[in-house]
mmCIF file of C-alpha atoms (C1' of nucleotides) in Angstrom:
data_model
loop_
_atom_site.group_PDB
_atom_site.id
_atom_site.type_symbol
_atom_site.label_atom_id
_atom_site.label_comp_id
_atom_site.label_asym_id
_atom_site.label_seq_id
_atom_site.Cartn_x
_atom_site.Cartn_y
_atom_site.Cartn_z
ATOM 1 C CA UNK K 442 0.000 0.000 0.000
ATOM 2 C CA UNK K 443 2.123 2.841 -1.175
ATOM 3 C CA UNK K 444 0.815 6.031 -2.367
ATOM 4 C CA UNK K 445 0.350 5.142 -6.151
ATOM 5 C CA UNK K 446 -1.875 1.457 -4.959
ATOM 6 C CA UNK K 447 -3.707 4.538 -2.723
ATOM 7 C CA UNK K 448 -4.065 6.564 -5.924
ATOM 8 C CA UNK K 449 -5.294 3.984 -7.776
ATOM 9 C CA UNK K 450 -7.928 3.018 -5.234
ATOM 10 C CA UNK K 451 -9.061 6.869 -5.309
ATOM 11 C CA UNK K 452 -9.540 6.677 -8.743
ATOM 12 C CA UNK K 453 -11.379 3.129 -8.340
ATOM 13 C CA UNK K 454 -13.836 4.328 -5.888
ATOM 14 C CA UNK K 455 -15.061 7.177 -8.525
ATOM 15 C CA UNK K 456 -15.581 4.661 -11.222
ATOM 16 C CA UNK K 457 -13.612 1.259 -11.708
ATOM 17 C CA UNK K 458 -14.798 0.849 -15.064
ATOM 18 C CA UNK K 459 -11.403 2.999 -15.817
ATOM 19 C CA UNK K 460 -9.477 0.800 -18.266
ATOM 20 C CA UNK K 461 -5.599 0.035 -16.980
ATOM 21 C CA UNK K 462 -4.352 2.068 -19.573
ATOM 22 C CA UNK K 463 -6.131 5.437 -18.532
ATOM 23 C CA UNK K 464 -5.604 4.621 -14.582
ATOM 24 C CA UNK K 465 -1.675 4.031 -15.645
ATOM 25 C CA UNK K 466 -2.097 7.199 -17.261
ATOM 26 C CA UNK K 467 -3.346 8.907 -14.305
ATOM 27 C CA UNK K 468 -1.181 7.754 -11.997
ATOM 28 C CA UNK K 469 2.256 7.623 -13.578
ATOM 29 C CA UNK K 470 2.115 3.500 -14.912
ATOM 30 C CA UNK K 471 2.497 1.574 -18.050
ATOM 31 C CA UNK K 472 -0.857 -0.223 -19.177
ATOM 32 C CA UNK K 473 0.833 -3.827 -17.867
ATOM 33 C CA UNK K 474 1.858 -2.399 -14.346
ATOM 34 C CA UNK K 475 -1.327 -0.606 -13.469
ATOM 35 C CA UNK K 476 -2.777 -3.802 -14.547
ATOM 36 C CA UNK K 477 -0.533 -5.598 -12.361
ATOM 37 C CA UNK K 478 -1.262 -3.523 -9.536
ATOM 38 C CA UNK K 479 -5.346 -3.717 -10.382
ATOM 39 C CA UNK K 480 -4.830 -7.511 -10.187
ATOM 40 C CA UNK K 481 -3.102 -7.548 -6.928
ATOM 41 C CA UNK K 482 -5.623 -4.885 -4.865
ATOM 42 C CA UNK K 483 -8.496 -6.801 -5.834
ATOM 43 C CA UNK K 484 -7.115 -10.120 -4.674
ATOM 44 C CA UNK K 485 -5.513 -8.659 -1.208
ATOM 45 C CA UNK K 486 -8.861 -7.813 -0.277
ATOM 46 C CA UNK K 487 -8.023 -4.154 -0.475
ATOM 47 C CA UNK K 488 -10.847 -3.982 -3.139
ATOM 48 C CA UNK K 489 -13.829 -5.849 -1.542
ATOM 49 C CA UNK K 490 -16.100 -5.510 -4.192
ATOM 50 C CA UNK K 491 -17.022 -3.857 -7.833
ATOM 51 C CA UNK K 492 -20.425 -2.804 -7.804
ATOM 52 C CA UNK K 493 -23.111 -0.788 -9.470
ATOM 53 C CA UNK K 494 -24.695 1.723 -7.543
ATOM 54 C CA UNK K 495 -28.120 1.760 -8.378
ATOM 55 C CA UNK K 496 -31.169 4.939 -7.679
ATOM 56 C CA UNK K 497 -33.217 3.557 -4.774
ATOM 57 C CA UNK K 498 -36.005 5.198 -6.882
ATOM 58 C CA UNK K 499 -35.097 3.441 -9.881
ATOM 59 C CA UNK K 500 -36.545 0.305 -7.709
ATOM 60 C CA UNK K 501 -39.401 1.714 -5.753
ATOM 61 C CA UNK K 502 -37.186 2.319 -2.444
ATOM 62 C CA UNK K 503 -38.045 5.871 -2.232
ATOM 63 C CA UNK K 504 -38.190 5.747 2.099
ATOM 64 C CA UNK K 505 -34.873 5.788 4.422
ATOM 65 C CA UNK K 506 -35.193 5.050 7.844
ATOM 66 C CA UNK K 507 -33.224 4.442 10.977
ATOM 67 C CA UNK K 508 -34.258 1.916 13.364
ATOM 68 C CA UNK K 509 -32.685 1.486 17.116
ATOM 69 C CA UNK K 510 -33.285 -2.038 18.358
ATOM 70 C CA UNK K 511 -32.961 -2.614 22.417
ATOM 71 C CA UNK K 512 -32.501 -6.162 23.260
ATOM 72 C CA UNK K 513 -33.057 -8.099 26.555
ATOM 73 C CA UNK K 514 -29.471 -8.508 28.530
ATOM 74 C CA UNK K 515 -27.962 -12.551 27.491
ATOM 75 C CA UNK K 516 -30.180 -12.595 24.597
ATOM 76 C CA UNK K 517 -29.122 -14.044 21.195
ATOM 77 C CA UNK K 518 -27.073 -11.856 19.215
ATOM 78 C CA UNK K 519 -24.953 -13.289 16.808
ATOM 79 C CA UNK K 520 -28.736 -14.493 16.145
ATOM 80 C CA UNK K 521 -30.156 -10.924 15.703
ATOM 81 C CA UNK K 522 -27.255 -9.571 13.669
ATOM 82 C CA UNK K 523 -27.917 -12.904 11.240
ATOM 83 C CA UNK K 524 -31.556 -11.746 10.917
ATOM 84 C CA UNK K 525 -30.372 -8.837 9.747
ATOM 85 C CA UNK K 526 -27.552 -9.913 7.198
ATOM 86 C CA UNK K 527 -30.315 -11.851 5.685
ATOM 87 C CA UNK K 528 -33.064 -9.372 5.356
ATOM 88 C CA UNK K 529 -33.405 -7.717 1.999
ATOM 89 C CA UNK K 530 -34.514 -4.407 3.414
ATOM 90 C CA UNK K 531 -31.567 -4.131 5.921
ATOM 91 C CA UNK K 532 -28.719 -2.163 4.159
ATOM 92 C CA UNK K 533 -27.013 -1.709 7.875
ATOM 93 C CA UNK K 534 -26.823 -3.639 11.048
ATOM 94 C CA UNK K 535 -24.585 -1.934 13.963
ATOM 95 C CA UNK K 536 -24.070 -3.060 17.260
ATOM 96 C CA UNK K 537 -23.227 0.534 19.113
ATOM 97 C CA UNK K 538 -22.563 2.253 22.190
ATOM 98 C CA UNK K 539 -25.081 4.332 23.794
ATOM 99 C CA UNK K 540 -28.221 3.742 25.015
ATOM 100 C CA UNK K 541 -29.150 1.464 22.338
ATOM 101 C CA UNK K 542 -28.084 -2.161 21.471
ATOM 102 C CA UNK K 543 -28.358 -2.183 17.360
ATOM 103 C CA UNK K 544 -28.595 0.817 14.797
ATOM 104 C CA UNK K 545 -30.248 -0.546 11.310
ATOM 105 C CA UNK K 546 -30.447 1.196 8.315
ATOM 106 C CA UNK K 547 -32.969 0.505 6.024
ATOM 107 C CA UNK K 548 -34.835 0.995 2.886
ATOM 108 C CA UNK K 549 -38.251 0.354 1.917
ATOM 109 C CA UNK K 550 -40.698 1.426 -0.931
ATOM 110 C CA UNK K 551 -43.166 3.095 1.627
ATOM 111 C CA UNK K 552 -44.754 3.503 5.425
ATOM 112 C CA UNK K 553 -46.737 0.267 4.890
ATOM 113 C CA UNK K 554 -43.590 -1.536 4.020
ATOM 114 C CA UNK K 555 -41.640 -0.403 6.941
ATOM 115 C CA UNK K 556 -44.608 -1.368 9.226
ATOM 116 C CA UNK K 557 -44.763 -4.782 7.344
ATOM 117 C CA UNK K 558 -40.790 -4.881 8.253
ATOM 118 C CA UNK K 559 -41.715 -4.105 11.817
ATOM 119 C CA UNK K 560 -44.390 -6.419 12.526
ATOM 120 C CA UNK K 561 -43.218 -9.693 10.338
ATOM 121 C CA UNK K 562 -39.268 -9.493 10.411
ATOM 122 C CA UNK K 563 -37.998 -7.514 13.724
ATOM 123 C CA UNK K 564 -41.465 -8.289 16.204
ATOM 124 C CA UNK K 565 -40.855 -11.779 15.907
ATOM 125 C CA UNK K 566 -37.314 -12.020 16.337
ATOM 126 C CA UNK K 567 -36.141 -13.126 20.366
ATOM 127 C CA UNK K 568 -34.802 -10.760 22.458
ATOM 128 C CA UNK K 569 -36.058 -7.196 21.026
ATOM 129 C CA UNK K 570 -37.684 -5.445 23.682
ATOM 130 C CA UNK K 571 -38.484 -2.426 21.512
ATOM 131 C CA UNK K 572 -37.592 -0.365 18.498
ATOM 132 C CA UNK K 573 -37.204 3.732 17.919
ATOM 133 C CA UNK K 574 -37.741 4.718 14.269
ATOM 134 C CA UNK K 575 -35.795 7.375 12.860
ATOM 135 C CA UNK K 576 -37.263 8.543 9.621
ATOM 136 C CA UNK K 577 -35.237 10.395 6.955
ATOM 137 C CA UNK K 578 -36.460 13.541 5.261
ATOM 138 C CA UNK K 579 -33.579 14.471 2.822
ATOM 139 C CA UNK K 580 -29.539 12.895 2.629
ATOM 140 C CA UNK K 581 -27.266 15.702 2.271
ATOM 141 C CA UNK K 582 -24.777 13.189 1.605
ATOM 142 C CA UNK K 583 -24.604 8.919 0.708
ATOM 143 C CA UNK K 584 -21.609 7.288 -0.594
ATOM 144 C CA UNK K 585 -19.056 4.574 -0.454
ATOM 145 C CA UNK K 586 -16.372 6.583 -1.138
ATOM 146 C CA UNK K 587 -13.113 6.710 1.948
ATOM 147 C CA UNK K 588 -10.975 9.369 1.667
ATOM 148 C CA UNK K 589 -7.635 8.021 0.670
ATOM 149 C CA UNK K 590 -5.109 10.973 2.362
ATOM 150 C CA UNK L 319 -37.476 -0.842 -16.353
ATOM 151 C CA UNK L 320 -39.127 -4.246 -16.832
ATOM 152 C CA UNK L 321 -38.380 -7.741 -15.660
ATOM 153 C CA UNK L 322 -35.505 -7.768 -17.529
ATOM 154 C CA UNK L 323 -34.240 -4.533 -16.391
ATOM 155 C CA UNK L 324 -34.515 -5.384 -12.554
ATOM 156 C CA UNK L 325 -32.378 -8.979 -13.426
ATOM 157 C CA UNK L 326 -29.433 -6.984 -14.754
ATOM 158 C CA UNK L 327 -29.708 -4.743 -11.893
ATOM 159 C CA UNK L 328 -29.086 -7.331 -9.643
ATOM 160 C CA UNK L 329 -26.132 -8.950 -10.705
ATOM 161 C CA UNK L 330 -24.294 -5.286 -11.651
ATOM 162 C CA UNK L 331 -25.029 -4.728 -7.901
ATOM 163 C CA UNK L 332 -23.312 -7.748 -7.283
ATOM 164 C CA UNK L 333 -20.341 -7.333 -9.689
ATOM 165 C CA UNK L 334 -20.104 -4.745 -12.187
ATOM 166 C CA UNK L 335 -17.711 -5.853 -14.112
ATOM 167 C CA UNK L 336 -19.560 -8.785 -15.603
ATOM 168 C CA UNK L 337 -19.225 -8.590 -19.239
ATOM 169 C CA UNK L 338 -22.341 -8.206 -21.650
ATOM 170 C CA UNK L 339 -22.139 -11.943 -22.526
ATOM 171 C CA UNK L 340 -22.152 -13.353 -19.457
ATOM 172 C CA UNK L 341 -25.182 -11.092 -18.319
ATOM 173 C CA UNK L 342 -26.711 -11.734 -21.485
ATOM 174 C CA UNK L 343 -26.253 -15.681 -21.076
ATOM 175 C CA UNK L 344 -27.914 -14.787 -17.280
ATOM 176 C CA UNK L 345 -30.658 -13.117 -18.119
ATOM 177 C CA UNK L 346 -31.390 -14.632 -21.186
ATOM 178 C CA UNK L 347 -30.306 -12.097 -24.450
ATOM 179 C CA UNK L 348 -28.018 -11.883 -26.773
ATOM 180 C CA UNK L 349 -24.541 -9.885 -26.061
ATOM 181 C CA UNK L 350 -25.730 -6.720 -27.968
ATOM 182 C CA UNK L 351 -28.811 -6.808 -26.550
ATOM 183 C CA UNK L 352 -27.508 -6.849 -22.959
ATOM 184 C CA UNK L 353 -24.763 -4.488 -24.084
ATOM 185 C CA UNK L 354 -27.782 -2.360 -25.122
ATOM 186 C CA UNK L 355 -29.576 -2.489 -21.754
ATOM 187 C CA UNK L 356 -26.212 -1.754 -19.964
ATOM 188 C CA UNK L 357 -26.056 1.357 -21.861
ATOM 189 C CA UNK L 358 -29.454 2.473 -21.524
ATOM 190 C CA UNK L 359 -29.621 1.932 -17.493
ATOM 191 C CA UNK L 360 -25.927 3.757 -16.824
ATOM 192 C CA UNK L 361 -27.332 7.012 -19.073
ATOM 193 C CA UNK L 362 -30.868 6.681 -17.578
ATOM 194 C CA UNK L 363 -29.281 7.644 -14.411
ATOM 195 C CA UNK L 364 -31.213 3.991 -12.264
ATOM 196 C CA UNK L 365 -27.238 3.149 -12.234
ATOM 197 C CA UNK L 366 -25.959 6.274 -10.373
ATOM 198 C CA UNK L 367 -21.918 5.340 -10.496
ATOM 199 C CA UNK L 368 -19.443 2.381 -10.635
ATOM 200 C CA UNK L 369 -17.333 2.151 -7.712
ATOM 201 C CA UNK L 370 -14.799 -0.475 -6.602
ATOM 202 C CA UNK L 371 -16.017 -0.774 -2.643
ATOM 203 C CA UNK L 372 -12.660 -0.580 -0.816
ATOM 204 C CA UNK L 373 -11.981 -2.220 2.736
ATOM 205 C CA UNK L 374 -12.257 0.287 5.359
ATOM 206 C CA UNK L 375 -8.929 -0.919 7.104
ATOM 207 C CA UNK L 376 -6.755 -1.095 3.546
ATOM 208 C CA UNK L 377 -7.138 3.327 3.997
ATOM 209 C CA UNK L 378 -7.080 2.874 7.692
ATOM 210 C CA UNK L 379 -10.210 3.994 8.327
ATOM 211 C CA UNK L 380 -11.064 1.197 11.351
ATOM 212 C CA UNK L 381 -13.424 3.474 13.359
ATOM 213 C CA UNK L 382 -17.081 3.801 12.120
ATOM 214 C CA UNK L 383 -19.262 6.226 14.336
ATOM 215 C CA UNK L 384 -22.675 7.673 14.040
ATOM 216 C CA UNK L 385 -22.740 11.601 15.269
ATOM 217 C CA UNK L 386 -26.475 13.206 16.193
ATOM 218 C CA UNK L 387 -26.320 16.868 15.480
ATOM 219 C CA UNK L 388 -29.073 19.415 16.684
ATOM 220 C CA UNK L 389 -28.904 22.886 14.657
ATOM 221 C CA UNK L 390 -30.288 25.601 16.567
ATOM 222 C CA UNK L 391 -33.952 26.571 15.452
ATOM 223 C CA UNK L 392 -33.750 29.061 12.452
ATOM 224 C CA UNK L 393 -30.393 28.168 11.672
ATOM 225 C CA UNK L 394 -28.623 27.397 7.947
ATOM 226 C CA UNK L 395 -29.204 24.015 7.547
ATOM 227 C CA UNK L 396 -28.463 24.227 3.550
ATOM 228 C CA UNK L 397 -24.801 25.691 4.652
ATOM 229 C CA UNK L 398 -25.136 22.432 7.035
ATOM 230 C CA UNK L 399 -25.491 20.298 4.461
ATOM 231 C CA UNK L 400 -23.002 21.362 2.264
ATOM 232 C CA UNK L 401 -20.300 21.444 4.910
ATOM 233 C CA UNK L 402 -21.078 17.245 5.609
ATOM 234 C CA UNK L 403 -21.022 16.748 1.533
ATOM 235 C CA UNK L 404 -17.381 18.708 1.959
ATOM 236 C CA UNK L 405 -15.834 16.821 4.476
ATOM 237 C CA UNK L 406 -14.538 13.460 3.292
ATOM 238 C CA UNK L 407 -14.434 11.797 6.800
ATOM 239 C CA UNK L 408 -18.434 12.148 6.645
ATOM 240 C CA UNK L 409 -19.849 9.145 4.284
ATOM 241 C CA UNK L 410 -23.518 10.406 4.669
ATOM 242 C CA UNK L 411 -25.521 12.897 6.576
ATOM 243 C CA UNK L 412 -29.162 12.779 7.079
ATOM 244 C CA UNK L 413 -31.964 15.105 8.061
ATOM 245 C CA UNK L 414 -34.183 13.136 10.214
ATOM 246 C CA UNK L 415 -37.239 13.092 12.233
ATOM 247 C CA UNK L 416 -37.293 12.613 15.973
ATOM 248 C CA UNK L 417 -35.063 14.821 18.863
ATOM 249 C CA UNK L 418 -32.213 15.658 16.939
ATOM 250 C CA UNK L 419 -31.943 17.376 13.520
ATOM 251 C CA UNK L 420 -29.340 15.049 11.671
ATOM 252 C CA UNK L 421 -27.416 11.990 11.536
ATOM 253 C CA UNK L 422 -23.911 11.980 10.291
ATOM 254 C CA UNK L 423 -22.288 8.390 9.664
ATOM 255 C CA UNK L 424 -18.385 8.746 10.007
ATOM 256 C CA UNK L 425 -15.377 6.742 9.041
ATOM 257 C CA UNK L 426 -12.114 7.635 10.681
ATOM 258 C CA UNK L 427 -8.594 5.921 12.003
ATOM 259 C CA UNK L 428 -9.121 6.609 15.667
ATOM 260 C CA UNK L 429 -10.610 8.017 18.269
ATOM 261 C CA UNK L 430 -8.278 10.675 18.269
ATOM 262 C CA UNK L 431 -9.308 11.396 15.060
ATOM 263 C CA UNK L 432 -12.563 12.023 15.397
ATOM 264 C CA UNK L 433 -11.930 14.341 18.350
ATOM 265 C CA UNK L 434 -10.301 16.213 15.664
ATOM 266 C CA UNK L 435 -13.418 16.400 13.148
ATOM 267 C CA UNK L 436 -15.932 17.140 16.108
ATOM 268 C CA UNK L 437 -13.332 20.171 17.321
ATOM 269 C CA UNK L 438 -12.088 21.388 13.540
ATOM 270 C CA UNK L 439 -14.557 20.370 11.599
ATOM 271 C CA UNK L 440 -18.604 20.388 13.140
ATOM 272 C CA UNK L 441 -17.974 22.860 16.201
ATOM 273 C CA UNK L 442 -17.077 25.881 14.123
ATOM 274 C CA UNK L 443 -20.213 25.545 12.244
ATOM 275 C CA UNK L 444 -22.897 28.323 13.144
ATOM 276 C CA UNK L 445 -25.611 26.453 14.551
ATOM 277 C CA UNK L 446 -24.585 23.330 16.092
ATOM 278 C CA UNK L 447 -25.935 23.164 19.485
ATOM 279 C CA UNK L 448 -24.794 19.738 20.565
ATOM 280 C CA UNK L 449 -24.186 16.482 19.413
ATOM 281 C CA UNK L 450 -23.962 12.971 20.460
ATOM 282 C CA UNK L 451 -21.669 10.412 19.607
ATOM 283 C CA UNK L 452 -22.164 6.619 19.061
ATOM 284 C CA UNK L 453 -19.642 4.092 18.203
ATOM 285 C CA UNK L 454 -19.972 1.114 16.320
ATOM 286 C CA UNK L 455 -18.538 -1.727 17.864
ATOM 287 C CA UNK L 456 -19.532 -4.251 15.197
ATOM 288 C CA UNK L 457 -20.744 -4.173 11.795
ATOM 289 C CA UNK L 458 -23.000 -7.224 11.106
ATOM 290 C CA UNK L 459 -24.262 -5.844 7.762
ATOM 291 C CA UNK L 460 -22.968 -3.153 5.838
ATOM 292 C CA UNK L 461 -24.090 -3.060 2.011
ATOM 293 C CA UNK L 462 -25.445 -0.782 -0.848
ATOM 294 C CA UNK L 463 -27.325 -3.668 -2.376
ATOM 295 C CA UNK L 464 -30.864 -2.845 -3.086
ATOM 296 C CA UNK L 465 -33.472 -5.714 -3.437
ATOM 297 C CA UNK L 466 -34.912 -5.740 -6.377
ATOM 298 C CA UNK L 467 -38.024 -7.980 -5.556
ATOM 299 C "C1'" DA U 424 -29.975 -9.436 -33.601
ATOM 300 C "C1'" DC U 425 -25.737 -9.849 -36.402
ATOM 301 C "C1'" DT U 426 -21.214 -8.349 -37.905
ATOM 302 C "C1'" DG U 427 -16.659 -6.302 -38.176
ATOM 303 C "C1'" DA U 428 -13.336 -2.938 -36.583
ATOM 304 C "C1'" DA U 429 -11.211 -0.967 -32.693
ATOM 305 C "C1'" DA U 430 -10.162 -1.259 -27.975
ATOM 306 C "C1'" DC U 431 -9.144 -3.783 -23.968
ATOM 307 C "C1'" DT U 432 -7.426 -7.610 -20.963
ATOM 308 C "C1'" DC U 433 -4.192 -10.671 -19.422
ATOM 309 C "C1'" DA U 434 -0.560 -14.058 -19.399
ATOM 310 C "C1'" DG U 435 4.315 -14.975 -20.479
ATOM 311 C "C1'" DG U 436 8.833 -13.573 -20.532
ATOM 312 C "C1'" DG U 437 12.329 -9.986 -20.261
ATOM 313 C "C1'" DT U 438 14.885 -6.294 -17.605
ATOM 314 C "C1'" DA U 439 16.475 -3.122 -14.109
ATOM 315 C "C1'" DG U 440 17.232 -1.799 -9.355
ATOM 316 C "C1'" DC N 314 13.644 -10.860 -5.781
ATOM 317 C "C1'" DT N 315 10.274 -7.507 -6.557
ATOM 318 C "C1'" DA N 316 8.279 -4.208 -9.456
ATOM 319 C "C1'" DC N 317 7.826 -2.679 -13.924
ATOM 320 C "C1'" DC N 318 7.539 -3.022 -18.985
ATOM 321 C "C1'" DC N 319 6.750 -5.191 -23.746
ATOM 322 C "C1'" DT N 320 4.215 -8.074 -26.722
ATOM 323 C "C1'" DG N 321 0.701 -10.893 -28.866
ATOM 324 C "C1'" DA N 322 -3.347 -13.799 -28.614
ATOM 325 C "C1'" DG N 323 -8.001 -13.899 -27.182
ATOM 326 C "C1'" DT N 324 -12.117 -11.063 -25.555
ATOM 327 C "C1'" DT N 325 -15.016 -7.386 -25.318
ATOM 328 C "C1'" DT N 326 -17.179 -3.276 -26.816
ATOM 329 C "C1'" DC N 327 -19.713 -0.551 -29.894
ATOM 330 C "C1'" DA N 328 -21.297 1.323 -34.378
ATOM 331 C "C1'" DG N 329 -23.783 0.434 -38.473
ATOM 332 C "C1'" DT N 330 -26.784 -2.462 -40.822
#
DNA sequence: ACTGAAACTCAGGGTAG
DNA sequence: CTACCCTGAGTTTCAGT
């Protein structure tokens, strides 16, 4: 990780559709080395994954919302946090400081859906005592991208 | 933005670099057809951008923290906004219902860093009242995958 | 949906520090 | 020995039809 494999991954996070030979261009490389160096961030695990980011509107998911989650003491969570890696709706599961136990980010199409997500997913689940929703009004701000220094 | 449409969607969300043959062989169409649809979603604006997502500890960035800010009533919330889009510690800021006025979701090395952004970077800001901090002890979901049903 | 031209990727092997 | 560069074969993209 020196400052050109940094570079690179600056340039990656914007769009890593960039062919080798226009990163190598940008960052001082032949074609074959930046593609040298492309190979070896994504298989260090520097580069965890190459994704599309896609408009929540483009599939209906026009409502944000925050959820805290307070579970009883000795209750289940590696259970809990699985429920939430494997619900669709759950972009975020954090286990925090504070008051709360869990901070969950999620996005629905509507009101009705986050009540459906309420009542069917977290309700059932053992150990949540109760839940604070945090709707979202506008994002100033979303993204992946880390600042690379 | 059919059937179809909602397919492709998927797997770019898993890996965008998928070439138009293999998503066509997916999805069932031919490689200038997909290559077609590829086009059309990127300059339709449902794919927003292309980013490699980059391991939080590769940049160093091992502390995640979630920062409630309350603006003072009246006060410049636009000039709030912009400032979180500015600061590249700050990977989203919401405005959101409830006691406080925003939620700002931080990546930083250490705790001494984020002293630093609360002291250089929010407190100078006209408005800010007060603000809470909570830290993420453990992520057990962290994704921009949408479901696309 | 097909086709062909241009661009891109990706090993292999070579070279310098 | 590691990092970089060169090259050529095989893919992929992208217009035009």
């Amino acid at each position: 990780m020196d400052k050109i494999d940094s570079d690179i991954l600056r340039f990656l996070q914007q769009d890593n559709r960039i062919t080798a030979a226009e990163l190598g261009a940008a960052v001082g490389l032949s074609t074959s080395a930046a593609n040298d160096r492309l190979r070896r961030l994504n298989a260090s695990g520097a580069v965890l994954a190459n994704r599309a980011i896609v408009a929540p509107a483009a599939l209906g998911r026009t409502l944000l919302a925050f959820l805290f989650v307070d579970l009883e003491p000795r209750s289940d969570e590696a259970g809990f946090a699985a429920a939430m890696a494997a619900a669709p709706d759950v972009l975020e599961a954090h286990h925090i400081t504070g008051p709360h136990n869990w901070l969950v980010k999620l996005r629905v199409a509507d009101t009705a859906a986050l009540q459906r997500f309420l009542a069917s997913t977290l309700k059932p689940l053992a150990g949540v005592i109760r839940t604070e929703t945090l709707i979202v009004l506008d994002t100033a701000k979303e993204t992946s991208v880390l600042p690379t220094d």
